[in-house]
Short mmCIF file of C-alpha atoms in Angstrom, two decimals:
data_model
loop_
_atom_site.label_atom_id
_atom_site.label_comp_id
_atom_site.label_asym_id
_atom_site.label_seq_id
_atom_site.Cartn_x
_atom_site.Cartn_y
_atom_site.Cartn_z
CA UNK Y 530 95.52 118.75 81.37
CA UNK Y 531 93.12 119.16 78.31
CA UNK Y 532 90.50 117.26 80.56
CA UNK Y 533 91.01 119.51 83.53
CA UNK Y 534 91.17 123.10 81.31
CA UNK Y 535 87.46 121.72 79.74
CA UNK Y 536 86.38 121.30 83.12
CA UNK Y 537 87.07 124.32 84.55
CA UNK Y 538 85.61 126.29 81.51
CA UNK Y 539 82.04 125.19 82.40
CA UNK Y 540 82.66 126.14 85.85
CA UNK Y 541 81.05 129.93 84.93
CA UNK Y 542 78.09 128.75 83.11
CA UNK Y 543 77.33 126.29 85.87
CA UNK Y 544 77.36 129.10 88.28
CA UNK Y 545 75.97 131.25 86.43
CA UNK Y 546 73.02 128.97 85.82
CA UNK Y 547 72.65 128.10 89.23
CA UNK Y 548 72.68 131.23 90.61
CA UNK Y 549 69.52 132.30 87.78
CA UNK Y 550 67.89 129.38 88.87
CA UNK Y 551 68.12 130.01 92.64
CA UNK Y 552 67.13 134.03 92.28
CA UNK Y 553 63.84 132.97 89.93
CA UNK Y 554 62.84 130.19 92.04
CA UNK Y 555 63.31 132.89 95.25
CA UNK Y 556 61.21 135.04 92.94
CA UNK Y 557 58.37 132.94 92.29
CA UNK Y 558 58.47 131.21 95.65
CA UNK Y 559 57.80 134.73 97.11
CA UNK Y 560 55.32 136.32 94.76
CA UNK Y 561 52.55 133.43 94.52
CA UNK Y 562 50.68 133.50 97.69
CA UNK Y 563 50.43 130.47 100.79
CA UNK Y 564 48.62 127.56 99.15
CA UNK Y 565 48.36 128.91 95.93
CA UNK Y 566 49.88 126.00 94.28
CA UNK Y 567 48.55 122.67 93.15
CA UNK Y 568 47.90 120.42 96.23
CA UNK Y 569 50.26 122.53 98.10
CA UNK Y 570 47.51 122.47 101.92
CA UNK Y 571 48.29 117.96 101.23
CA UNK Y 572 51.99 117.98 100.44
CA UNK Y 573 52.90 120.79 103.20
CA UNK Y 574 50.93 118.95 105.78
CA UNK Y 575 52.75 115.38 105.25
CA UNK Y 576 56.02 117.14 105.40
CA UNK Y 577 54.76 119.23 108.72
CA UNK Y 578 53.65 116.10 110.30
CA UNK Y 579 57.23 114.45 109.83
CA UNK Y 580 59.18 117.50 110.92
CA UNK Y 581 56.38 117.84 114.34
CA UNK Y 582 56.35 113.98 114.78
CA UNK Y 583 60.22 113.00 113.47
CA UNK Y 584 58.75 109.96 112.47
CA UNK Y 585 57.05 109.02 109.11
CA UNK Y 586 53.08 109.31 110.25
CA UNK Y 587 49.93 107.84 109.04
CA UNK Y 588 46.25 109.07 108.80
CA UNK Y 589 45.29 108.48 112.64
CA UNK Y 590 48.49 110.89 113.07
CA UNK Y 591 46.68 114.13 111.67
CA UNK Y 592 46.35 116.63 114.54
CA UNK Y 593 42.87 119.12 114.45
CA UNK Y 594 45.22 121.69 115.78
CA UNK Y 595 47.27 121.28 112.75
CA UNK Y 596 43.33 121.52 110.35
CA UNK Y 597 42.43 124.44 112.70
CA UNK Y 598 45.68 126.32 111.96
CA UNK Y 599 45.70 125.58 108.71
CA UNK Y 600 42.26 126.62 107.91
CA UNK Y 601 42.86 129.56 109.70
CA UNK Y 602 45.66 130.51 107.10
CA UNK Y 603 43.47 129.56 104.61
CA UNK Y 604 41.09 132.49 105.16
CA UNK Y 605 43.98 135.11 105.72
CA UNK Y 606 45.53 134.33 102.66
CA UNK Y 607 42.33 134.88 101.17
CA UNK Y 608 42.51 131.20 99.37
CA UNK Y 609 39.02 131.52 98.09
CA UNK Y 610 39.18 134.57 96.91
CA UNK Y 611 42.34 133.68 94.82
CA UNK Y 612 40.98 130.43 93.53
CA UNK Y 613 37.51 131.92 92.52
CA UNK Y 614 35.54 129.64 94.96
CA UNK Y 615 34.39 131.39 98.40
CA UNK Y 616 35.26 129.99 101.67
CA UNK Y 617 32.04 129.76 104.12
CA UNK Y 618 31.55 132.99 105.73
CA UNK Y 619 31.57 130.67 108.98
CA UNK Y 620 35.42 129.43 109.36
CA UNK Y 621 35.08 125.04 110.17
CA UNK Y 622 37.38 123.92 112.81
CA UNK Y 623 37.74 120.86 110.80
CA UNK Y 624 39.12 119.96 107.09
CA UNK Y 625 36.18 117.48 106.27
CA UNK Y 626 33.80 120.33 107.06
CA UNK Y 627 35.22 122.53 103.92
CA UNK Y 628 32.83 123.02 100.59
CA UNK Y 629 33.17 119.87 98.30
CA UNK Y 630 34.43 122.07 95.62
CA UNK Y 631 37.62 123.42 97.87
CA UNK Y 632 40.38 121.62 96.51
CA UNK Y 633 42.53 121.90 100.07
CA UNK Y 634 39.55 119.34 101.40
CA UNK Y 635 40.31 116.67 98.77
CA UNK Y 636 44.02 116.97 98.46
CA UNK Y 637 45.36 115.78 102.00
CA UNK Y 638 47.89 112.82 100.90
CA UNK Y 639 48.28 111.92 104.35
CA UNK Y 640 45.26 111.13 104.94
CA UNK Y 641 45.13 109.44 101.93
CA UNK Y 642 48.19 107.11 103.09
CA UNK Y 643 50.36 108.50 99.98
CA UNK Y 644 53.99 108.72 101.20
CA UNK Y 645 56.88 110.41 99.20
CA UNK Y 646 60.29 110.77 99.41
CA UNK Y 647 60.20 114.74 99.10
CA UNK Y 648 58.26 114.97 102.36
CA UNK Y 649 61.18 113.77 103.66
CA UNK Y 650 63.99 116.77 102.29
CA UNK Y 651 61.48 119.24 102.98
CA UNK Y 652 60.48 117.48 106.36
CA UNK Y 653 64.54 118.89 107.26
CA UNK Y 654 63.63 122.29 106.57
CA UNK Y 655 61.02 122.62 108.81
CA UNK Y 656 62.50 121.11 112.05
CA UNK Y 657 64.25 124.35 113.05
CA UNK Y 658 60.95 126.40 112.74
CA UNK Y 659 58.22 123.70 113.83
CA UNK Y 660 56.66 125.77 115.84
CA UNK Y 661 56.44 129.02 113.63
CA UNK Y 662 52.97 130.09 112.26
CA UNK Y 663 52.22 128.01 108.98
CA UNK Y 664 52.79 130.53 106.41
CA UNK Y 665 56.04 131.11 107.25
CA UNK Y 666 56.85 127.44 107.18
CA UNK Y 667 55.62 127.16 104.26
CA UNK Y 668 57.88 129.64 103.12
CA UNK Y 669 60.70 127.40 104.15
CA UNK Y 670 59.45 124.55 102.24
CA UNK Y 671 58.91 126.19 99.15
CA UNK Y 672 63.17 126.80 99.41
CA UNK Y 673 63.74 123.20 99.62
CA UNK Y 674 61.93 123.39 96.43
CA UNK Y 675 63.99 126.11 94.75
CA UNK Y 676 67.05 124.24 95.61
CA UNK Y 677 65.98 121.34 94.06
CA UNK Y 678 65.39 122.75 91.04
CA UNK Y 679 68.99 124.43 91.33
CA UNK Y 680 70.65 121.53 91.45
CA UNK Y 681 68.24 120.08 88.71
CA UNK Y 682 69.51 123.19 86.49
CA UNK Y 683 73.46 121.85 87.53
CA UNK Y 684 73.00 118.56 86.23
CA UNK Y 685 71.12 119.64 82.85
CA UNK Y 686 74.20 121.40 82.44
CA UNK Y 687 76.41 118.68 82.94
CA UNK Y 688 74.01 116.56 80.89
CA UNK Y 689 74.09 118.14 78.08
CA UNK Y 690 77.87 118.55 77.97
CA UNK Y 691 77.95 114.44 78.92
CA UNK Y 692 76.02 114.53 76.02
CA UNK Y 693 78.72 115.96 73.64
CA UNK Y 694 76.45 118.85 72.62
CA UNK Y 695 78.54 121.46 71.67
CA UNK Y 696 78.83 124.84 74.53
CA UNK Y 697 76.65 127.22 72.76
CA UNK Y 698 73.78 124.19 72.60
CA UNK Y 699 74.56 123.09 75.81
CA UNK Y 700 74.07 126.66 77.32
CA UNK Y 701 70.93 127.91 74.99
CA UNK Y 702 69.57 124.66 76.15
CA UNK Y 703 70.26 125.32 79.95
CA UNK Y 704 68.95 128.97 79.73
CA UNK Y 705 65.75 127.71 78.21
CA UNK Y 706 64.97 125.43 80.94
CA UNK Y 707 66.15 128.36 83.43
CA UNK Y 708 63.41 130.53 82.54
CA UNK Y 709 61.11 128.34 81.40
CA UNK Y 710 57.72 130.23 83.38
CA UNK Y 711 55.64 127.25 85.12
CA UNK Y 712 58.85 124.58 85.46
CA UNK Y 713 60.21 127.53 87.23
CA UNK Y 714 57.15 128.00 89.48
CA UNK Y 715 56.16 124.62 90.31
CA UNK Y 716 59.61 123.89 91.19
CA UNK Y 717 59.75 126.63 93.39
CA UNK Y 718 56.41 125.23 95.46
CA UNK Y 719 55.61 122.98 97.84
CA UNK Y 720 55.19 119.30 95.92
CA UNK Y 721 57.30 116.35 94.91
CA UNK Y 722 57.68 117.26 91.39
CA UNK Y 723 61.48 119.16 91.65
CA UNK Y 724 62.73 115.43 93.38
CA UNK Y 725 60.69 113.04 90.83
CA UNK Y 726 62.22 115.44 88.01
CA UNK Y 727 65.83 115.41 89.84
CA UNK Y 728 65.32 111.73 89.48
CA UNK Y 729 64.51 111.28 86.08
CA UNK Y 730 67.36 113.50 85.21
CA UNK Y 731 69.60 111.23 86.97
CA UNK Y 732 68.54 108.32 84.81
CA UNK Y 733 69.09 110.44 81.74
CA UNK Y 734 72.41 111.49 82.37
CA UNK Y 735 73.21 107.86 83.09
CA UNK Y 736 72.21 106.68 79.80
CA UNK Y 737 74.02 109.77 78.55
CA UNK Y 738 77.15 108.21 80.00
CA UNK Y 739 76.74 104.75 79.01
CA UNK Y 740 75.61 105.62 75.67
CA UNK Y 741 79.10 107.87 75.26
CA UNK Y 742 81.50 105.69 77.14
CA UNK Y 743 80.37 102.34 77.58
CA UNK Y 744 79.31 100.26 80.40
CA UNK Y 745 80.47 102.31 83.58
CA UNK Y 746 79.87 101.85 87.61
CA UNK Y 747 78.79 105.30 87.15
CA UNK Y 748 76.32 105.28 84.53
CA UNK Y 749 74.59 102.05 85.95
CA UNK Y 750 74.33 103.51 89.55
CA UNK Y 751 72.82 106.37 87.95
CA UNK Y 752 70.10 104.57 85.90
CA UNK Y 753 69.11 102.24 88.31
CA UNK Y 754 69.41 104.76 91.79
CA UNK Y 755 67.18 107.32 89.65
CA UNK Y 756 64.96 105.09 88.69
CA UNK Y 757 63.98 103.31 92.42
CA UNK Y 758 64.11 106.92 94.06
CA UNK Y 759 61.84 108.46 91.26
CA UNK Y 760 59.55 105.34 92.26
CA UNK Y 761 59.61 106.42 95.76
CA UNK Y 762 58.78 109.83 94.71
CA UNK Y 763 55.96 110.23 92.32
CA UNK Y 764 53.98 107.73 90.07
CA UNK Y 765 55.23 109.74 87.37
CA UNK Y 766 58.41 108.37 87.47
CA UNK Y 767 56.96 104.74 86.52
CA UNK Y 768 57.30 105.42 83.22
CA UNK Y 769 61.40 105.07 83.53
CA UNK Y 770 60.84 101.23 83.99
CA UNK Y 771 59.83 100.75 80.51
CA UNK Y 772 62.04 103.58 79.31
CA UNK Y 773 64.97 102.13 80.68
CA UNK Y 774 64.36 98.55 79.94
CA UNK Y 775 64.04 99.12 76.42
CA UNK Y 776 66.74 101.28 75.88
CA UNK Y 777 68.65 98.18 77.21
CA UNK Y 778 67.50 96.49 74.79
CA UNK Y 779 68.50 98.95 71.86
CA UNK Y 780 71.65 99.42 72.86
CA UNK Y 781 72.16 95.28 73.70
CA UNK Y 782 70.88 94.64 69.95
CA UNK Y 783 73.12 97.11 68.48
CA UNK Y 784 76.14 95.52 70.28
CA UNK Y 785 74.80 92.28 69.31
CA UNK Y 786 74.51 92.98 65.56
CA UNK Y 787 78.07 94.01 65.64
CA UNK Y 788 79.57 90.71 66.97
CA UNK Y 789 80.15 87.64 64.85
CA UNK Y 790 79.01 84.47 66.84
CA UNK Y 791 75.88 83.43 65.74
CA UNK Y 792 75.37 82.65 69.03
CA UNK Y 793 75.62 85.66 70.97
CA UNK Y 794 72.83 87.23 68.44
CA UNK Y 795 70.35 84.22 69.50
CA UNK Y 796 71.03 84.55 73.42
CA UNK Y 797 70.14 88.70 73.01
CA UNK Y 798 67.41 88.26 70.47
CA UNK Y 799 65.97 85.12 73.25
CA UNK Y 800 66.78 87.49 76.28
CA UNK Y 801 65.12 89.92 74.69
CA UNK Y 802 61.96 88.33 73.58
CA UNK Y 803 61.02 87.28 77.15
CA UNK Y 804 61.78 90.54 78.53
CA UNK Y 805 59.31 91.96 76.09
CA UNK Y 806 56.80 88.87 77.03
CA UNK Y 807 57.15 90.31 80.29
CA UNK Y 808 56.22 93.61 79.73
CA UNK Y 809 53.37 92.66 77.47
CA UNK Y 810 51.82 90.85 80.57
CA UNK Y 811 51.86 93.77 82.34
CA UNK Y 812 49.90 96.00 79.71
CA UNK Y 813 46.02 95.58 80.47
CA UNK Y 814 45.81 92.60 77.85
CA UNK Y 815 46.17 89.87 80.62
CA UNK Y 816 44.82 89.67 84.22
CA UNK Y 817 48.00 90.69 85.49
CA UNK Y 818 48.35 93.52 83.56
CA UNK Y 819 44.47 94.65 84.43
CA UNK Y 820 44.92 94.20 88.34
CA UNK Y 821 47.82 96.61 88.42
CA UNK Y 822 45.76 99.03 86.54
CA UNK Y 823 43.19 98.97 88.68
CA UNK Y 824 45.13 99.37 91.39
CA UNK Y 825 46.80 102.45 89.60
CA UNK Y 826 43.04 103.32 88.94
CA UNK Y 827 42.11 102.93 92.67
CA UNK Y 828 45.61 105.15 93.71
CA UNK Y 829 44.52 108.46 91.44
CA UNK Y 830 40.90 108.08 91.96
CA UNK Y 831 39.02 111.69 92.86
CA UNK Y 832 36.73 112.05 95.79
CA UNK Y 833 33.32 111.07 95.46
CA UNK Y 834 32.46 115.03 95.91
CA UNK Y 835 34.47 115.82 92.82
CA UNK Y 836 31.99 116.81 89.57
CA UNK Y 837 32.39 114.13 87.10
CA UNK Y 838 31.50 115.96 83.79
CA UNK Y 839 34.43 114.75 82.35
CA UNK Y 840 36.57 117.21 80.20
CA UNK Y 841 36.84 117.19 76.63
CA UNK Y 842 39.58 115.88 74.49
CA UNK Y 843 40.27 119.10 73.21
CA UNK Y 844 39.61 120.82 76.46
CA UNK Y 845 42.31 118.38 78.09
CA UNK Y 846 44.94 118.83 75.47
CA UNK Y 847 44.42 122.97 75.38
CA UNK Y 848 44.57 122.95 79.87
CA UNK Y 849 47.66 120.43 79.80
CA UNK Y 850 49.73 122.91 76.84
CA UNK Y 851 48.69 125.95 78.66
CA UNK Y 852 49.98 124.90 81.86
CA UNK Y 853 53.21 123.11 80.29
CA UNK Y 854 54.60 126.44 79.28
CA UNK Y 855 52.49 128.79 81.92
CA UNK Y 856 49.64 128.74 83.94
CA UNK Y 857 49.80 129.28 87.39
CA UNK Y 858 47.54 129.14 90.85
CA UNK Y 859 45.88 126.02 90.75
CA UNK Y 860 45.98 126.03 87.15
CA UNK Y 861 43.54 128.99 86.97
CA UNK Y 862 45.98 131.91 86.35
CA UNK Y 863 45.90 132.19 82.28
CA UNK Y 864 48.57 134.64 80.96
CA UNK Y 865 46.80 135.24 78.00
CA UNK Y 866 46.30 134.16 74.48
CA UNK Y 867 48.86 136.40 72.78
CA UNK Y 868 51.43 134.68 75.22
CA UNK Y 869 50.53 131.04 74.62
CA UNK Y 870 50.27 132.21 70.33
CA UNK Y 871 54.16 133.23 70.61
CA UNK Y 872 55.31 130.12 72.39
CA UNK Y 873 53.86 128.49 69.92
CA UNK Y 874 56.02 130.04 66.96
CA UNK Y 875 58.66 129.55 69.05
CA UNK Y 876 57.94 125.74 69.27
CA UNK Y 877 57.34 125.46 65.73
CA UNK Y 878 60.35 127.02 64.82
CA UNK Y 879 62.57 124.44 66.69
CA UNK Y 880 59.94 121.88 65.14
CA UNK Y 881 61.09 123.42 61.52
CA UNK Y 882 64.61 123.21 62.46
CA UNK Y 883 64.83 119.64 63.06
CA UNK Y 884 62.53 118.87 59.99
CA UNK Y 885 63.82 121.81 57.41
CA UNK Y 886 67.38 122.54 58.81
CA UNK Y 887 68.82 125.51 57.56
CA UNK Y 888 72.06 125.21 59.38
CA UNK Y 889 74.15 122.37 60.75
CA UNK Y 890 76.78 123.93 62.72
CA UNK Y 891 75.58 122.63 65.93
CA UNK Y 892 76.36 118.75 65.38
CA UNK Y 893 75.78 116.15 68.25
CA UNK Y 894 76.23 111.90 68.07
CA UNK Y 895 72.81 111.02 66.84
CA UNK Y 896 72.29 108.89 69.50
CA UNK Y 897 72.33 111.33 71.99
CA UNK Y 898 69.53 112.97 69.93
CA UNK Y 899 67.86 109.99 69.74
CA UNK Y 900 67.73 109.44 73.56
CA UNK Y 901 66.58 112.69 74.03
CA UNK Y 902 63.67 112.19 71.57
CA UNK Y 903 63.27 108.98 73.42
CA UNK Y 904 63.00 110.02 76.46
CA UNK Y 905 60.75 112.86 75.64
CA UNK Y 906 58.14 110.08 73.81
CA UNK Y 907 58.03 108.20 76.47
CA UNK Y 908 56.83 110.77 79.11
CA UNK Y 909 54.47 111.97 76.92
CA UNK Y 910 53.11 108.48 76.09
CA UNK Y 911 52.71 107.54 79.47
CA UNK Y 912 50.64 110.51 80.38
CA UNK Y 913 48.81 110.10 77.28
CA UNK Y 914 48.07 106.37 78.34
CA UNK Y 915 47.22 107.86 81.75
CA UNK Y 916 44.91 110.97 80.48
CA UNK Y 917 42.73 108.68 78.10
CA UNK Y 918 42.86 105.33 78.82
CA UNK Y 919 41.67 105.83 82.45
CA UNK Y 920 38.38 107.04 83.36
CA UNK Y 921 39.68 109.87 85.76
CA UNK Y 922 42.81 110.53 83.49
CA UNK Y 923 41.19 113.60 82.11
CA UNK Y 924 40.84 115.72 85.69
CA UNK Y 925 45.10 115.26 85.86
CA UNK Y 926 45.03 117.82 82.66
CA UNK Y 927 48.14 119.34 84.11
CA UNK Y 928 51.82 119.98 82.26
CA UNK Y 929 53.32 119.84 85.13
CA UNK Y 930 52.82 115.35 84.82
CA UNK Y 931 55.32 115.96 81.76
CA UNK Y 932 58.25 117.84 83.71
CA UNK Y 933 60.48 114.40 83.76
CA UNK Y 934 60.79 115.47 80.27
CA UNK Y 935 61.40 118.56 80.57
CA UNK Y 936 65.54 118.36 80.50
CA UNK Y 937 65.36 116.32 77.06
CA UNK Y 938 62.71 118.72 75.70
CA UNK Y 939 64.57 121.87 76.18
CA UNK Y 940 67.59 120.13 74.75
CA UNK Y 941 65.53 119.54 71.41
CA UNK Y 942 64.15 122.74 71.48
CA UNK Y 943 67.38 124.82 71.74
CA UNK Y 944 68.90 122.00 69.17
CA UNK Y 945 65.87 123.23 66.52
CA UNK Y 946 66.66 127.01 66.99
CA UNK Y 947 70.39 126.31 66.38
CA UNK Y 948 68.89 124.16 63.34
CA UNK Y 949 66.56 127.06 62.02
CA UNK Y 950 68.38 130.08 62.55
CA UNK Y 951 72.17 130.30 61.40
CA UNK Y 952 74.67 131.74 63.55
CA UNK Y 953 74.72 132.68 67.44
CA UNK Y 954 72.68 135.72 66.70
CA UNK Y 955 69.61 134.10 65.47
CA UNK Y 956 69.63 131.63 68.52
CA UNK Y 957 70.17 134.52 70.71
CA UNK Y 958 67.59 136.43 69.64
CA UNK Y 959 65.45 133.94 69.71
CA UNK Y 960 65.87 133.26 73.64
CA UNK Y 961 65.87 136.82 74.35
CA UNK Y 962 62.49 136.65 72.97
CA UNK Y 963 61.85 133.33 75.66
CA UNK Y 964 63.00 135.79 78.21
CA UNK Y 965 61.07 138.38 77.49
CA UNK Y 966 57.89 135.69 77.71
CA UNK Y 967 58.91 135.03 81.31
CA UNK Y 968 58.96 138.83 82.00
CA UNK Y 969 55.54 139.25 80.88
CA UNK Y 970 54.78 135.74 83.12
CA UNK Y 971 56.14 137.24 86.34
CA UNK Y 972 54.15 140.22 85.42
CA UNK Y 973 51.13 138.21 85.05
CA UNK Y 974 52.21 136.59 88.62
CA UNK Y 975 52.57 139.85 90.04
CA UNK Y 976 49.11 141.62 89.04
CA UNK Y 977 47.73 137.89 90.56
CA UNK Y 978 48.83 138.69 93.77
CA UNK Y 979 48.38 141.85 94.03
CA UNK Y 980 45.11 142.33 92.04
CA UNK Y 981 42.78 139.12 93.22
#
């Protein structure tokens, strides 16, 4: 009975969270303009070929009626004009023919060969209107989107409560992620970040569960499902492999440490060596390890027509923070530096709380803290390792690469306010000020559209 009162008490937040989620991402969805979104022209036309063709197609599949319609829309929805680089006056009936410096040219994944999963889902929303005008199937798509990231919202929610955080974290840490500016508004385009994300947040409650309750059905499915559909999804998602595998290994050794036999210790601490041997010999120390990153290397590789006056250190770490927390278009919509300078005091406050705690009354099992400080490392290592140690790294300067994280990140955040500031008040005031910030985002949004 105690079980089933607990349940039904998150039943309001969840709705209520769900139902923010769903009228923001509606919002959002509705105010940027068609193809005004990072490789939105390549991920809508995968998805349109599937729902035209109901079959998954390859390159010789792409239809000039489909590159004359689309570059039609292109034009009308003065995509130029928005992205600060001029169409020809003289409209091509063909893709190839576009400017090198027109992104819509050099982001066609299908021609590229590069299937995923998320064509798929939003593949179903565009059978029943196949045959309407682009833009407004785009539209469509861009709501698969938005309920993705819905149901993402649902299971941070249930995450965090699998978690053992206690309600008022759990919820301050939902809200956050709720109106969180650019995870709301690339999950509310077309792309197949919202399913790589859903995906990773599988995985994470998983380990949530099996960290809480012990080895489960449930928990397993959940790690190991998440982990081959994220795969299928994005290459983002290859940095749960590692993730997972060593978190296996943590929680084997601490089980192992607790038991007696001498010889159970040896058979982990063996097992455990040689799955570490393996994952050295994938690194790029050994041959094996250098092939796959060249064929990594070979996958995210820009067109030949791209500039390659490759960005800065400091210019790649200021683009990818800016458009973590809010930058929208094709990454060319700043909201301005007063905005980005109070996010920042709002980071470093959580940052404060964690280090210089001033309160205590939110308490969660460490290890949930540590998996969620875990998890967050490990995304951001992985796009580190992508960023600098390839040579093209530096032109994916994009937040958006980090948003498996995102779930884990907003948990920690929310945890550091409840840290810093004493009482509900303090935390409340300081997401009303978050709120606020995506106010003055959608107002930023707004003045985009409407003001070129």
């Amino acid at each position: 009975m105690a079980l089933g009162r607990a349940q039904t008490d998150r039943r309001p937040w969840l709705m209520l969270f769900i139902g923010l989620a769903l009228a923001r991402g509606l919002l959002y969805a509705a105010l940027t303009p068609p193809w005004q979104a990072p490789d939105e022209t390549g991920h809508f036309e995968y998805a349109w070929h599937i729902a035209r063709l109901g079959r998954l197609p390859g390159p010789a599949d792409a239809r000039p009626e489909f590159e004359q319609e689309l570059i039609a829309s292109l034009y009308a929805w003065r995509y130029g004009d928005f992205l600060g680089r001029p169409l020809p006056d003289r409209m091509p009936d063909r893709m190839e023919a576009l400017p090198d410096g027109i992104f819509a040219r050099n982001s066609r994944t299908l021609i590229f060969n590069r299937f995923s999963l998320a064509y798929v889902w939003q593949a179903l929303f565009l059978f029943p209107a196949s045959h309407e005008d682009l833009a407004t199937t785009l539209y469509l798509a861009r709501v698969s989107s938005v309920l993705l990231n819905a149901l993402l919202v649902g299971t941070a929610w249930e995450i965090f409560r699998e978690m053992g955080l206690p309600e008022g974290w759990a919820a301050a840490a939902t809200a956050f992620l709720v109106f969180w500016p650019q995870h709301t508004y690339i999950n509310a385009m077309v792309n197949e970040g919202p399913l790589a994300e859903l995906c990773a947040a599988f995985v994470l409650w998983g380990w949530a569960r099996l960290l809480r309750r012990g080895l489960s059905v449930e928990g397993s499915t959940a790690v190991v499902g998440g982990t081959l559909l994220g795969l299928w999804t994005k290459n983002t998602a290859a940095v749960l492999v590692p993730l997972s595998i060593l978190l296996a290994i943590g929680w084997g050794g601490y089980g192992a440490l607790r038991r007696r036999r001498t010889s159970e210790r040896l058979a982990y601490l063996g097992g455990a060596l040689l799955v570490l041997l393996a994952l050295t010999a994938l690194t790029g120390w050994t041959p094996v390890g250098r092939w796959m990153a060249d064929r990594m290397e070979a996958m995210v590789e820009p067109p030949a027509s791209m500039p390659q006056d490759v960005p800065s250190v400091v210019e790649t770490l200021t683009l990818t923070a800016e458009s973590l927390w809010g930058r929208f278009g094709w990454m060319n919509v700043r909201i301005g530096d007063l905005w980005y300078l109070i996010v920042g005091v709002l980071l470093l406050i959580a940052l404060e709380g964690w280090l210089l705690p001033r309160s205590r009354a939110w308490a969660a099992p460490r290890r949930m803290v540590i998996l969620m400080a875990l998890f967050v490392a490990a995304v951001v290592a992985g796009w580190a390792g992508f960023a600098f140690g390839t040579p093209n790294g530096r032109f994916h300067a994009q937040g958006r690469y980090l948003f498996p994280a995102a779930i884990p990140l907003a948990g920690l955040v929310a945890g550091g306010w409840g840290r810093w500031a004493p009482g509900r008040t303090g935390v409340a005031l300081l997401l009303l000020a978050w709120i606020l910030l995506d106010g003055v985002a959608v107002v930023r949004l707004i003045h985009f559209f409407y003001g070129g």
